[in-house]
C-alpha positions as YAML, in Angstrom:
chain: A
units: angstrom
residues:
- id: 1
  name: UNK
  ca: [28.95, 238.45, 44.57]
- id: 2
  name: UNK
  ca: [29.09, 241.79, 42.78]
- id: 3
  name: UNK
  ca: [30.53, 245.20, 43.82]
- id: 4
  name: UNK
  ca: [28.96, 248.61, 43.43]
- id: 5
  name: UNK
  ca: [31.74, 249.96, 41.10]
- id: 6
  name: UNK
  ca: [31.12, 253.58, 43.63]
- id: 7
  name: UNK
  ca: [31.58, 251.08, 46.77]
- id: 8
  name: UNK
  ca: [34.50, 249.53, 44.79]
- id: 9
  name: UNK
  ca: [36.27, 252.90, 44.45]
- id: 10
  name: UNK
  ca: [35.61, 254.26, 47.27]
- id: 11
  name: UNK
  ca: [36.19, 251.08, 49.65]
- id: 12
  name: UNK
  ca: [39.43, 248.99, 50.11]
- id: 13
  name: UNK
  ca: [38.12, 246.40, 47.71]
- id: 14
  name: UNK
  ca: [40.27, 246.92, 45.27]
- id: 15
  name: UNK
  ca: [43.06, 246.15, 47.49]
- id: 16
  name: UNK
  ca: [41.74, 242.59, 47.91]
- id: 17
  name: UNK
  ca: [43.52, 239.53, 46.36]
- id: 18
  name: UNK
  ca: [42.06, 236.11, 45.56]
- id: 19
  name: UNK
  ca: [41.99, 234.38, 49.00]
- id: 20
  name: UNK
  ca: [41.47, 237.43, 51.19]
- id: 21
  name: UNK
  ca: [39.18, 236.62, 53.96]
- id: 22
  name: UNK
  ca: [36.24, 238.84, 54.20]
- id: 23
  name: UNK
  ca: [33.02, 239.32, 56.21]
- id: 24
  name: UNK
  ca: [29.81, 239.14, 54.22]
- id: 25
  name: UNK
  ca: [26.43, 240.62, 55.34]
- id: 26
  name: UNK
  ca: [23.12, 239.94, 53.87]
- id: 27
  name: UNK
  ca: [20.64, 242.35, 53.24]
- id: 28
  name: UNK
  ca: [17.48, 242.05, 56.04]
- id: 29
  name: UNK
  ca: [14.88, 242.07, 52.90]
- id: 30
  name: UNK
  ca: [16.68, 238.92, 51.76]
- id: 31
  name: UNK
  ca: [16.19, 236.73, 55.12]
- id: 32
  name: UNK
  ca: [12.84, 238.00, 55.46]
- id: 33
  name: UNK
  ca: [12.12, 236.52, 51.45]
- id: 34
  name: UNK
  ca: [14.11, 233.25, 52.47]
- id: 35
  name: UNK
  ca: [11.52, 232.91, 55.98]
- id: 36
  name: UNK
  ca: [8.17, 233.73, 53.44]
- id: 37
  name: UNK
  ca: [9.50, 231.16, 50.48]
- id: 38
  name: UNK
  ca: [10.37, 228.44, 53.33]
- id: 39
  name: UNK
  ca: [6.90, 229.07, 54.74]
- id: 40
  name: UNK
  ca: [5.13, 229.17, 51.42]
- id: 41
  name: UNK
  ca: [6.77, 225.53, 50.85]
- id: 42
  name: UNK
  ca: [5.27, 223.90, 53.80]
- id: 43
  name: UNK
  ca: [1.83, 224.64, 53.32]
...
């Protein structure tokens, strides 16, 4: 994973320690490139 060093400054990500728990969301591009390359492997 890698932080946006303006999203790291102006976020409380630099608060976090090893171990804290956070909520990770993927980008919509990316799941719609994951459904083409599954569907490009089956043909």
């Amino acid at each position: 994973m890698a932080i946006i060093p303006y999203t790291y400054e102006n976020t409380n990500f630099k608060t976090f320690k090893k171990g804290t728990v956070v909520n990770l969301e993927f980008d919509v591009l990316g799941k719609y490139i994951a459904k083409l390359m599954a569907n490009s492997q089956t043909k």
